Amino acid sequence: MTDTPKDSRRQHSAPVVDGLGKSASRAMLRAVGFTDDDFSKPQVGIASTWSQVTPCNSHIDGLADEARVGADGAGGKGVIFNTITISDGIANGTEGMKYSLVSREVIADSIETVAGCEGFDGLVAIGGCDKNMPGCLIGLARLDRPSVFVYGGTILPGENHTDIVSVFEAVGAHAKGDLDLIDVKHIEETAIPGPGACGGMYTANTMASAIEALGMSLPGSSAQNAVSQAKRDDCAAAGAQVLELLERDIRPSHIMTREAFENAITLVITLGGSTNAVLHLIAMANSVGVALSLDDFTRLGKKVPVLADLRPSGHYMMSELVEIGGIQPLMKMLLDAGLLHGDCLTVTGRTLAENLAGVAPYPDDQRIIAPLDAPLKPESHLRILHGNLAPEGAVAKITGKEGVRFTGTARVFGSEEEAQARINDGTVVAGDVVVIRYEGPRGGPGMREMLTPTSAIMGRGLGDSVALITDGRFSGGSHGFVVGHITPEAFDGGPLALVEDGDEITIDAEADTITVALHEAELERRRAAWQQPAPRYRRGVLAKYARTVSSASTGAVTDLPD
């Protein structure tokens, strides 16, 4: 066998399969379906997050096959491989939730590992849940090969307009005495009708929208129902588009620029998106060498309004936004108002402005997206707070419905489970600031989401009279007066470790501060007496994560450059 002519689209696969010396490689690949012709084609890895672990991803095997067919039809050779996923919705409130944020790093590592080893020239990554989407993007960015991300799509509403958060809040309502067990079970049985990611503007739909605004998904990918012809077509088009990107050598580093990340932040704000977007966008920017910080969210938040009446703080679900056109008309509104960078390159090979040029406006009678001159909130709901409780910053989601200032008395807990028990048994009362500490990236480890306690607070009718602060984080489904990502975290001796029951805490979302009413001398006295707890894990993935993870303010990543 002679060497094949050099093909610029095959920079990574050619060294694996070309020439007599690679006969053994070709022999292995023949056994998985390669033919003689396939060895001369660009190889497109299809990273699938399919599993039966969660409805968010239970349909993605079929979508991965659509992407493979699209790549093959455009002259490539698609090769499907899997990475992991976990379910926040299932694990919430348990020790298992500590693996959630860890899974983002495992997913990124696994995509980089498989593609780097096998020599894929380009990639499609299909994600459908909170952590696997930023995990996919981090992996694609590290590899920097022509790539397209595809969102697995949103779930349809459950009976009576319910969703997963309805179930969590039903448990709290039962604890208060407002729902009997039969009603709770009925909501449990009907709230999740099939495949797709959680239906509000929770973290999955937030990140899908952000990634489309970033330019790494085809137009429309973020606003499609999971079970739909539109989603199947999106996957096939993504597979084919990788061949176009290979031809033009358009890579993630050309798309994921600082201006593109500003577009993503802007869209997240207008949608009223999840606080997790702060963590994930900073981590994604790190993976491509873009310096993004908490200050960027504050800077953009001063000029970008909240426009979307979407759950958890609003009324509508993503499937209803899909019906009126998705996020494309919203992006066109923002572009026309000068709030987006239109010259950013996207995976279509065109600029964002070119992609949006022919987009029609929303129907006149829609009520989901407010006009720019009558926003739901004139500035961002994502507030970056500082103060003597968070010298390096904290993240709050303040829509205005819960007020903008809260002063209360600290009720301190050393774990999520302890706090949850005291919320359910009535120990937590109006006027409390629930403090959940040692749940940060290192202390947890893993920075668990606090959807279970925040839902219990809402379910017990305390959403406007109890605040919750933590060095952990929140689900996109959390709402109420909540502050997370407090840094430095308690495990590292941050001020949160020094708070005691009865301390007065003030959260001010206008001044963007979070403070405890203690003199510095008292904080120093407590700091001198404080001892770092023993690590909760000494072996295994959680221990490795705790040893390598960075602060939440830098994205909680495990590969910060030296």
Coordinates of C-alpha atoms in Angstrom, one line a residue:
M1 CA 0.0 0.0 0.0
T2 CA 1.3 3.5 -0.9
D3 CA 0.8 6.7 1.1
T4 CA -2.2 8.7 0.2
P5 CA -1.9 12.3 -1.0
K6 CA -1.8 14.9 1.8
D7 CA -5.3 16.3 2.7
S8 CA -5.3 19.4 4.8
R9 CA -8.6 18.2 6.3
R10 CA -7.0 15.1 7.7
Q11 CA -4.2 16.5 9.8
H12 CA -5.1 14.2 12.8
S13 CA -6.5 11.1 11.2
A14 CA -3.8 10.7 8.5
P15 CA -1.0 9.8 11.0
V16 CA -3.3 7.2 12.4
V17 CA -4.4 5.4 9.2
D18 CA -2.2 6.3 6.3
G19 CA 0.7 4.2 4.9
L20 CA 1.9 0.6 5.2
G21 CA 3.1 1.2 8.7
K22 CA -0.5 1.7 9.9
S23 CA -1.9 -1.6 8.6
A24 CA -2.6 -2.7 12.2
S25 CA -4.6 0.5 12.8
R26 CA -6.7 -0.1 9.7
A27 CA -7.3 -3.7 10.6
M28 CA -8.8 -2.6 13.9
L29 CA -11.0 0.0 12.2
R30 CA -12.2 -2.5 9.6
A31 CA -13.7 -4.5 12.4
V32 CA -15.9 -1.5 13.4
G33 CA -17.1 -0.8 9.9
F34 CA -14.4 1.1 8.0
T35 CA -14.0 0.3 4.3
D36 CA -11.1 1.2 2.0
D37 CA -12.8 4.4 1.0
D38 CA -13.3 5.5 4.6
F39 CA -9.6 5.6 5.3
S40 CA -9.2 8.6 2.9
K41 CA -12.0 10.6 4.5
P42 CA -11.8 13.1 7.3
Q43 CA -12.9 11.5 10.5
V44 CA -15.5 13.2 12.6
G45 CA -15.8 12.1 16.2
I46 CA -19.4 12.2 17.5
A47 CA -19.3 12.7 21.3
S48 CA -22.5 11.3 22.7
T49 CA -23.7 11.9 26.3
W50 CA -26.4 9.2 25.9
S51 CA -27.3 7.1 28.9
Q52 CA -30.4 5.8 30.8
V53 CA -29.2 7.8 33.8
T54 CA -31.5 10.7 33.1
P55 CA -34.3 11.7 30.7
C56 CA -32.2 14.7 29.7
N57 CA -29.9 12.3 27.8
S58 CA -32.0 9.2 27.2
H59 CA -32.7 10.0 23.5
I60 CA -29.2 11.2 22.5
D61 CA -28.1 7.8 21.1
G62 CA -30.6 8.5 18.2
L63 CA -29.4 12.0 17.8
A64 CA -25.8 10.9 17.7
D65 CA -26.6 8.6 14.8
E66 CA -28.3 11.5 12.9
A67 CA -25.0 13.4 13.3
R68 CA -23.0 10.5 12.0
V69 CA -25.3 10.2 9.0
G70 CA -24.8 13.9 8.4
A71 CA -21.1 13.7 8.6
D72 CA -21.0 10.7 6.3
G73 CA -23.3 12.3 3.8
A74 CA -21.0 15.3 3.5
G75 CA -18.0 13.2 2.7
G76 CA -16.6 12.4 6.2
K77 CA -16.5 9.3 8.3
G78 CA -18.5 9.7 11.5
V79 CA -17.4 7.7 14.5
I80 CA -19.6 7.7 17.6
F81 CA -18.1 7.5 21.1
N82 CA -19.6 8.1 24.5
T83 CA -18.8 10.1 27.5
I84 CA -20.5 10.1 30.9
T85 CA -23.4 12.1 32.3
I86 CA -24.9 12.3 35.8
S87 CA -28.3 13.6 36.9
D88 CA -28.5 16.6 39.2
G89 CA -32.3 16.2 39.5
I90 CA -31.9 12.6 40.8
A91 CA -28.8 13.2 43.0
N92 CA -29.9 16.5 44.5
G93 CA -29.9 16.5 48.3
T94 CA -27.6 13.4 48.5
E95 CA -23.9 12.8 48.9
G96 CA -23.9 11.7 45.3
M97 CA -24.5 15.3 44.2
K98 CA -20.9 16.0 45.1
Y99 CA -20.0 14.2 41.8
S100 CA -22.0 16.7 39.7
L101 CA -19.6 19.5 39.1
V102 CA -16.8 16.9 39.1
S103 CA -18.5 15.3 36.1
R104 CA -17.9 18.4 34.0
E105 CA -14.2 17.9 34.3
V106 CA -14.4 14.2 33.6
I107 CA -16.5 14.8 30.5
A108 CA -14.0 17.4 29.2
D109 CA -11.1 15.1 30.0
S110 CA -12.7 12.1 28.3
I111 CA -13.6 14.0 25.1
E112 CA -10.1 15.3 24.9
T113 CA -8.7 11.9 25.6
V114 CA -10.6 10.0 23.0
A115 CA -10.3 12.5 20.2
G116 CA -6.6 13.1 21.0
C117 CA -5.9 9.4 21.0
E118 CA -8.0 8.3 18.0
G119 CA -7.0 11.2 15.7
F120 CA -10.4 12.7 14.9
D121 CA -10.1 15.7 12.5
G122 CA -13.3 17.3 13.7
L123 CA -16.0 16.8 16.3
V124 CA -19.7 17.0 17.1
A125 CA -20.6 17.0 20.7
I126 CA -24.2 16.4 21.8
G127 CA -25.2 17.3 25.4
G128 CA -28.4 17.4 27.2
C129 CA -27.9 18.2 30.9
D130 CA -26.3 20.8 33.1
K131 CA -22.7 19.7 33.4
N132 CA -22.2 17.8 30.2
M133 CA -22.8 20.9 28.0
P134 CA -20.0 23.0 29.4
G135 CA -18.0 19.8 29.8
C136 CA -18.3 19.2 26.0
L137 CA -17.4 22.8 25.2
I138 CA -14.3 22.7 27.4
G139 CA -13.2 19.5 25.7
L140 CA -13.8 20.9 22.2
A141 CA -11.9 24.1 23.1
R142 CA -8.9 22.2 24.5
L143 CA -8.6 20.2 21.3
D144 CA -9.3 23.2 19.0
R145 CA -10.4 21.1 16.0
P146 CA -13.3 22.1 13.8
S147 CA -16.4 21.4 16.0
V148 CA -20.1 21.9 16.4
F149 CA -22.0 21.6 19.7
V150 CA -25.6 20.3 19.6
Y151 CA -28.1 20.6 22.4
G152 CA -30.2 17.6 23.0
G153 CA -33.4 19.7 23.4
T154 CA -35.9 20.7 26.1
I155 CA -38.5 18.5 27.7
L156 CA -42.2 19.2 27.2
P157 CA -44.3 20.4 30.2
G158 CA -45.9 17.9 32.5
E159 CA -49.5 17.8 33.5
N160 CA -50.9 21.1 34.7
H161 CA -47.7 23.0 33.5
T162 CA -45.5 21.1 36.0
D163 CA -41.8 20.3 35.8
I164 CA -39.0 18.9 38.0
V165 CA -39.0 22.0 40.3
S166 CA -42.7 21.4 40.8
V167 CA -41.9 18.1 42.4
F168 CA -39.2 19.5 44.7
E169 CA -41.6 22.3 45.8
A170 CA -44.4 19.8 46.3
V171 CA -42.3 18.1 49.0
G172 CA -41.9 21.4 50.8
A173 CA -45.7 22.2 50.4
H174 CA -46.4 18.8 52.0
A175 CA -44.1 19.5 54.9
K176 CA -46.1 22.8 55.5
G177 CA -49.4 20.9 55.3
D178 CA -50.6 22.3 52.0
L179 CA -50.5 19.1 50.0
D180 CA -51.4 15.6 50.9
L181 CA -49.3 12.6 49.9
I182 CA -51.7 11.6 47.1
D183 CA -51.2 15.1 45.4
V184 CA -47.4 14.9 45.8
K185 CA -47.4 11.4 44.2
H186 CA -49.6 12.6 41.3
I187 CA -47.2 15.5 40.6
E188 CA -44.3 13.1 40.8
E189 CA -45.9 10.8 38.3
T190 CA -46.8 13.4 35.7
A191 CA -44.2 16.2 35.9
I192 CA -41.6 14.5 33.7
P193 CA -43.4 13.3 30.5
G194 CA -40.5 12.0 28.5
P195 CA -37.0 12.8 27.1
G196 CA -35.4 16.2 27.3
A197 CA -33.7 18.7 29.7
C198 CA -35.6 20.3 32.5
G199 CA -38.1 22.7 31.0
G200 CA -37.6 26.1 32.5
M201 CA -34.7 28.5 32.1
Y202 CA -32.7 26.3 34.4
T203 CA -29.0 25.5 33.8
A204 CA -29.5 23.2 30.8
N205 CA -31.5 25.7 28.8
T206 CA -29.4 28.5 30.0
M207 CA -26.2 26.9 28.8
A208 CA -27.7 25.8 25.5
S209 CA -28.7 29.4 24.8
A210 CA -25.4 30.7 25.9
I211 CA -23.5 28.3 23.6
E212 CA -25.7 29.3 20.7
A213 CA -25.0 33.0 21.4
L214 CA -21.3 32.1 21.7
G215 CA -21.4 30.8 18.1
M216 CA -20.7 27.2 18.8
S217 CA -24.1 25.8 17.8
L218 CA -26.1 26.1 14.6
P219 CA -28.8 28.7 14.7
G220 CA -31.9 27.4 16.5
S221 CA -30.2 24.5 18.2
S222 CA -30.8 25.8 21.8
A223 CA -34.6 26.2 21.3
Q224 CA -35.9 22.9 20.0
N225 CA -37.9 20.2 21.7
A226 CA -35.9 17.1 22.4
V227 CA -38.4 14.8 20.6
S228 CA -38.8 16.6 17.3
Q229 CA -37.9 16.5 13.6
A230 CA -36.2 19.9 14.1
K231 CA -33.8 18.4 16.6
R232 CA -33.0 15.4 14.3
D233 CA -32.4 17.8 11.4
D234 CA -30.2 19.9 13.7
C235 CA -28.0 16.9 14.4
A236 CA -27.6 15.9 10.8
A237 CA -26.8 19.5 9.8
A238 CA -24.2 19.7 12.5
G239 CA -22.4 16.5 11.3
A240 CA -22.3 17.9 7.8
Q241 CA -21.2 21.3 8.9
V242 CA -18.0 20.0 10.5
L243 CA -16.8 19.1 6.9
E244 CA -17.4 22.7 5.9
L245 CA -15.4 23.9 9.0
L246 CA -12.6 21.5 8.1
E247 CA -12.5 22.8 4.6
R248 CA -12.1 26.4 5.9
D249 CA -10.1 25.5 9.0
I250 CA -12.5 27.2 11.3
R251 CA -11.8 26.1 14.9
P252 CA -13.2 26.9 18.4
S253 CA -10.4 29.4 19.1
H254 CA -11.6 31.4 16.1
I255 CA -15.1 31.5 17.5
M256 CA -14.8 31.5 21.3
T257 CA -13.4 35.0 21.5
R258 CA -13.8 37.5 24.3
E259 CA -16.5 39.3 22.3
A260 CA -18.4 36.0 21.8
F261 CA -18.3 35.4 25.5
E262 CA -19.8 38.8 26.1
N263 CA -22.6 37.9 23.7
A264 CA -23.2 34.7 25.7
I265 CA -23.3 36.7 29.0
T266 CA -25.7 39.2 27.5
L267 CA -28.1 36.6 26.3
V268 CA -28.0 34.7 29.7
I269 CA -29.0 38.0 31.4
T270 CA -31.9 38.8 29.1
L271 CA -33.2 35.2 29.6
G272 CA -33.0 35.4 33.4
G273 CA -30.6 32.5 33.3
S274 CA -29.0 30.3 35.9
T275 CA -26.2 31.4 38.3
N276 CA -24.3 28.3 37.1
A277 CA -23.7 30.2 33.8
V278 CA -21.2 32.4 35.7
L279 CA -19.2 29.3 36.8
H280 CA -19.4 27.6 33.5
L281 CA -18.7 30.5 31.2
I282 CA -15.6 31.5 33.2
A283 CA -14.4 27.8 33.0
M284 CA -15.1 27.6 29.2
A285 CA -13.3 30.9 28.6
N286 CA -10.3 29.5 30.6
S287 CA -10.2 26.5 28.3
V288 CA -9.6 28.6 25.3
G289 CA -7.3 31.2 26.9
V290 CA -9.8 34.0 27.2
A291 CA -9.6 36.0 30.4
L292 CA -13.2 36.2 31.8
S293 CA -14.0 37.2 35.4
L294 CA -16.8 38.1 37.7
D295 CA -16.3 41.7 36.9
D296 CA -17.4 41.1 33.3
F297 CA -20.8 40.0 34.6
T298 CA -21.1 43.1 36.7
R299 CA -20.0 45.4 33.8
L300 CA -22.4 43.9 31.3
G301 CA -25.2 43.6 33.8
K302 CA -25.4 47.4 34.2
K303 CA -26.6 47.8 30.7
V304 CA -28.4 44.6 29.9
P305 CA -32.0 44.1 31.0
V306 CA -34.0 40.9 31.9
L307 CA -36.6 40.4 29.3
A308 CA -37.8 36.7 29.6
D309 CA -40.7 35.7 31.8
L310 CA -39.4 32.1 32.1
R311 CA -39.3 29.7 35.1
P312 CA -38.1 29.5 37.8
S313 CA -38.9 33.1 38.6
G314 CA -41.3 33.6 35.7
H315 CA -44.2 31.7 34.3
Y316 CA -43.3 30.1 30.9
M317 CA -41.3 27.1 29.9
M318 CA -38.7 26.7 27.2
S319 CA -41.1 24.6 25.0
E320 CA -43.4 27.7 24.9
L321 CA -40.4 29.9 23.8
V322 CA -39.7 27.3 21.1
E323 CA -43.3 27.8 19.8
I324 CA -42.8 31.6 19.2
G325 CA -39.3 31.3 17.6
G326 CA -36.8 30.4 20.3
I327 CA -33.9 32.8 21.0
Q328 CA -33.1 34.0 17.5
P329 CA -35.7 36.9 17.5
L330 CA -34.4 37.9 20.9
M331 CA -30.8 37.9 19.6
K332 CA -31.9 40.0 16.7
M333 CA -33.5 42.5 19.1
L334 CA -30.3 42.7 21.1
L335 CA -28.2 43.1 18.0
D336 CA -30.3 45.9 16.6
A337 CA -30.1 47.6 20.0
G338 CA -26.3 47.4 19.9
L339 CA -26.1 44.9 22.8
L340 CA -24.4 42.1 20.8
H341 CA -21.2 42.0 18.8
G342 CA -22.5 41.2 15.4
D343 CA -19.1 40.6 13.8
C344 CA -18.3 37.4 15.8
L345 CA -17.7 34.3 13.7
T346 CA -19.9 31.3 14.3
V347 CA -20.0 27.6 13.3
T348 CA -22.0 28.5 10.2
G349 CA -18.9 30.1 8.8
R350 CA -20.8 33.4 8.9
T351 CA -20.9 36.1 11.5
L352 CA -23.6 36.4 14.1
A353 CA -25.1 39.4 12.3
E354 CA -25.2 37.5 9.0
N355 CA -27.0 34.6 10.7
L356 CA -29.6 36.9 12.2
A357 CA -30.2 39.1 9.1
G358 CA -33.3 37.3 8.0
V359 CA -34.8 36.5 11.4
A360 CA -38.4 37.6 11.8
P361 CA -39.6 39.2 15.1
Y362 CA -41.7 37.5 17.7
P363 CA -45.5 37.4 17.1
D364 CA -47.2 40.6 18.3
D365 CA -49.4 38.7 20.8
Q366 CA -46.6 36.8 22.6
R367 CA -46.0 37.5 26.3
I368 CA -42.9 35.6 27.0
I369 CA -40.3 38.2 25.9
A370 CA -40.8 41.8 27.1
P371 CA -39.8 44.7 24.8
L372 CA -36.5 46.5 25.5
D373 CA -38.3 49.6 26.5
A374 CA -40.4 47.8 29.1
P375 CA -38.1 45.2 30.6
L376 CA -38.9 42.9 33.5
K377 CA -35.8 44.2 35.2
P378 CA -33.7 47.1 33.8
E379 CA -30.4 45.5 35.0
S380 CA -29.1 42.0 35.4
H381 CA -30.6 39.6 37.8
L382 CA -27.1 38.0 38.2
R383 CA -25.5 40.1 41.0
I384 CA -21.8 39.7 41.9
L385 CA -21.6 40.6 45.6
H386 CA -18.5 41.5 47.6
G387 CA -18.1 42.4 51.3
N388 CA -16.6 41.0 54.5
L389 CA -18.4 37.7 53.9
A390 CA -17.2 37.3 50.3
P391 CA -13.9 39.2 49.7
E392 CA -13.3 37.4 46.4
G393 CA -17.0 37.6 45.3
A394 CA -20.3 35.7 45.4
V395 CA -23.1 35.2 43.0
A396 CA -26.8 35.9 43.6
K397 CA -29.8 35.6 41.3
I398 CA -32.1 38.5 42.3
T399 CA -35.0 39.0 39.9
G400 CA -36.6 41.7 42.0
K401 CA -39.6 39.6 43.0
E402 CA -37.9 38.6 46.2
G403 CA -36.8 42.2 46.9
V404 CA -33.4 43.7 46.7
R405 CA -32.3 43.8 50.3
F406 CA -32.4 41.3 53.1
T407 CA -31.2 41.5 56.7
G408 CA -31.6 38.6 59.0
T409 CA -30.1 36.4 61.7
A410 CA -27.6 33.6 60.8
R411 CA -28.7 30.0 61.3
V412 CA -25.5 28.0 60.5
F413 CA -25.2 24.5 59.2
G414 CA -22.2 22.5 58.2
S415 CA -23.8 20.5 55.4
E416 CA -26.8 20.6 53.1
E417 CA -28.4 17.6 54.8
E418 CA -28.3 19.3 58.2
A419 CA -30.0 22.4 56.8
Q420 CA -32.6 20.4 54.9
A421 CA -33.7 18.6 58.1
R422 CA -34.0 21.9 60.0
I423 CA -36.0 23.5 57.2
N424 CA -38.4 20.6 57.1
D425 CA -39.0 20.3 60.8
G426 CA -39.7 24.0 61.2
T427 CA -36.5 25.1 63.0
V428 CA -35.9 27.6 60.2
V429 CA -38.3 30.5 60.6
A430 CA -39.0 33.9 59.0
G431 CA -36.1 36.3 59.4
D432 CA -33.4 33.6 59.2
V433 CA -30.4 33.6 56.9
V434 CA -29.7 30.0 56.4
V435 CA -25.9 29.5 56.1
I436 CA -24.7 26.3 54.5
R437 CA -20.9 26.0 54.5
Y438 CA -18.2 23.5 53.8
E439 CA -20.0 22.8 50.5
G440 CA -17.5 24.6 48.2
P441 CA -15.4 23.0 45.4
R442 CA -12.7 21.8 47.9
G443 CA -14.8 21.5 51.1
G444 CA -17.7 19.6 49.7
P445 CA -15.9 18.5 47.7
G446 CA -17.8 19.2 44.5
M447 CA -19.8 22.4 45.3
R448 CA -23.3 20.8 45.5
E449 CA -26.4 22.5 44.2
M450 CA -28.9 23.6 46.9
L451 CA -32.1 23.0 45.0
T452 CA -33.5 20.7 47.7
P453 CA -33.3 23.3 50.6
T454 CA -34.3 26.3 48.4
S455 CA -37.3 24.3 47.1
A456 CA -38.2 23.4 50.7
I457 CA -38.0 27.0 51.7
M458 CA -40.3 28.0 48.8
G459 CA -42.6 25.1 49.4
R460 CA -43.0 26.1 53.1
G461 CA -44.0 29.6 52.0
L462 CA -40.8 31.2 53.3
G463 CA -39.4 32.4 50.0
D464 CA -39.8 36.1 50.8
S465 CA -38.8 35.9 54.5
V466 CA -35.8 33.5 54.6
A467 CA -32.5 33.9 52.7
L468 CA -30.0 31.2 52.1
I469 CA -26.2 31.7 51.5
T470 CA -23.6 29.1 50.8
D471 CA -20.1 28.4 49.4
G472 CA -21.9 25.8 47.3
R473 CA -24.0 26.7 44.3
F474 CA -27.6 26.6 43.1
S475 CA -29.6 24.8 40.5
G476 CA -31.0 26.8 37.7
G477 CA -34.3 25.9 39.3
S478 CA -33.6 27.7 42.6
H479 CA -35.3 31.0 43.3
G480 CA -35.8 33.2 46.2
F481 CA -33.2 35.3 48.1
V482 CA -30.2 33.1 47.6
V483 CA -26.5 33.7 47.4
G484 CA -23.9 31.1 46.3
H485 CA -20.3 30.7 45.2
I486 CA -19.1 32.6 48.3
T487 CA -15.3 32.9 48.0
P488 CA -12.9 32.2 49.6
E489 CA -14.9 29.1 50.6
A490 CA -15.2 28.0 54.2
F491 CA -12.8 25.1 53.8
D492 CA -10.1 27.5 52.9
G493 CA -10.7 29.6 55.9
G494 CA -13.0 32.2 54.2
P495 CA -15.1 34.4 56.4
L496 CA -18.1 32.1 55.9
A497 CA -16.3 29.7 58.2
L498 CA -16.3 32.3 61.0
V499 CA -20.1 33.0 61.1
E500 CA -22.0 31.9 64.2
D501 CA -25.7 31.5 65.0
G502 CA -27.2 34.8 65.7
D503 CA -24.9 37.0 63.7
E504 CA -26.6 39.7 61.6
I505 CA -26.2 39.2 57.9
T506 CA -27.2 41.8 55.2
I507 CA -27.5 41.1 51.5
D508 CA -27.9 44.2 49.4
A509 CA -28.4 43.6 45.7
E510 CA -28.4 47.3 44.9
A511 CA -25.0 48.0 46.5
D512 CA -23.9 44.5 45.5
T513 CA -22.7 43.6 49.0
I514 CA -22.9 40.7 51.4
T515 CA -21.8 41.5 55.0
V516 CA -21.9 40.2 58.5
A517 CA -22.2 42.8 61.2
L518 CA -18.9 42.0 63.0
H519 CA -15.9 44.2 63.5
E520 CA -12.7 43.1 61.9
A521 CA -11.2 42.5 65.4
E522 CA -13.9 39.9 66.1
L523 CA -13.4 38.2 62.8
E524 CA -9.7 38.0 63.5
R525 CA -10.4 36.5 67.0
R526 CA -12.6 33.8 65.4
R527 CA -10.1 33.2 62.6
A528 CA -7.3 32.6 65.1
A529 CA -9.4 29.9 66.8
W530 CA -10.6 28.3 63.5
Q531 CA -9.2 24.9 62.4
Q532 CA -9.6 23.5 58.9
P533 CA -11.7 20.4 58.9
A534 CA -10.2 17.1 57.8
P535 CA -10.9 16.4 54.1
R536 CA -14.1 14.3 53.7
Y537 CA -12.4 12.2 51.0
R538 CA -8.8 11.0 50.8
R539 CA -9.0 8.6 47.8
G540 CA -10.8 8.5 44.5
V541 CA -12.1 11.1 42.1
L542 CA -13.5 13.4 44.8
A543 CA -10.2 13.6 46.6
K544 CA -8.3 14.2 43.3
Y545 CA -10.8 17.0 42.5
A546 CA -10.4 18.6 45.9
R547 CA -6.6 18.7 45.5
T548 CA -6.7 20.2 42.0
V549 CA -9.8 22.4 41.8
S550 CA -9.6 26.2 41.7
S551 CA -11.9 28.7 43.4
A552 CA -15.4 29.1 42.2
S553 CA -14.5 32.7 41.2
T554 CA -12.1 31.3 38.6
G555 CA -14.6 28.7 37.3
A556 CA -13.8 25.8 39.7
V557 CA -11.5 24.3 37.0
T558 CA -8.9 21.7 37.4
D559 CA -6.4 22.8 34.8
L560 CA -5.6 26.5 35.5
P561 CA -2.4 27.4 33.8
D562 CA 0.7 27.8 35.9

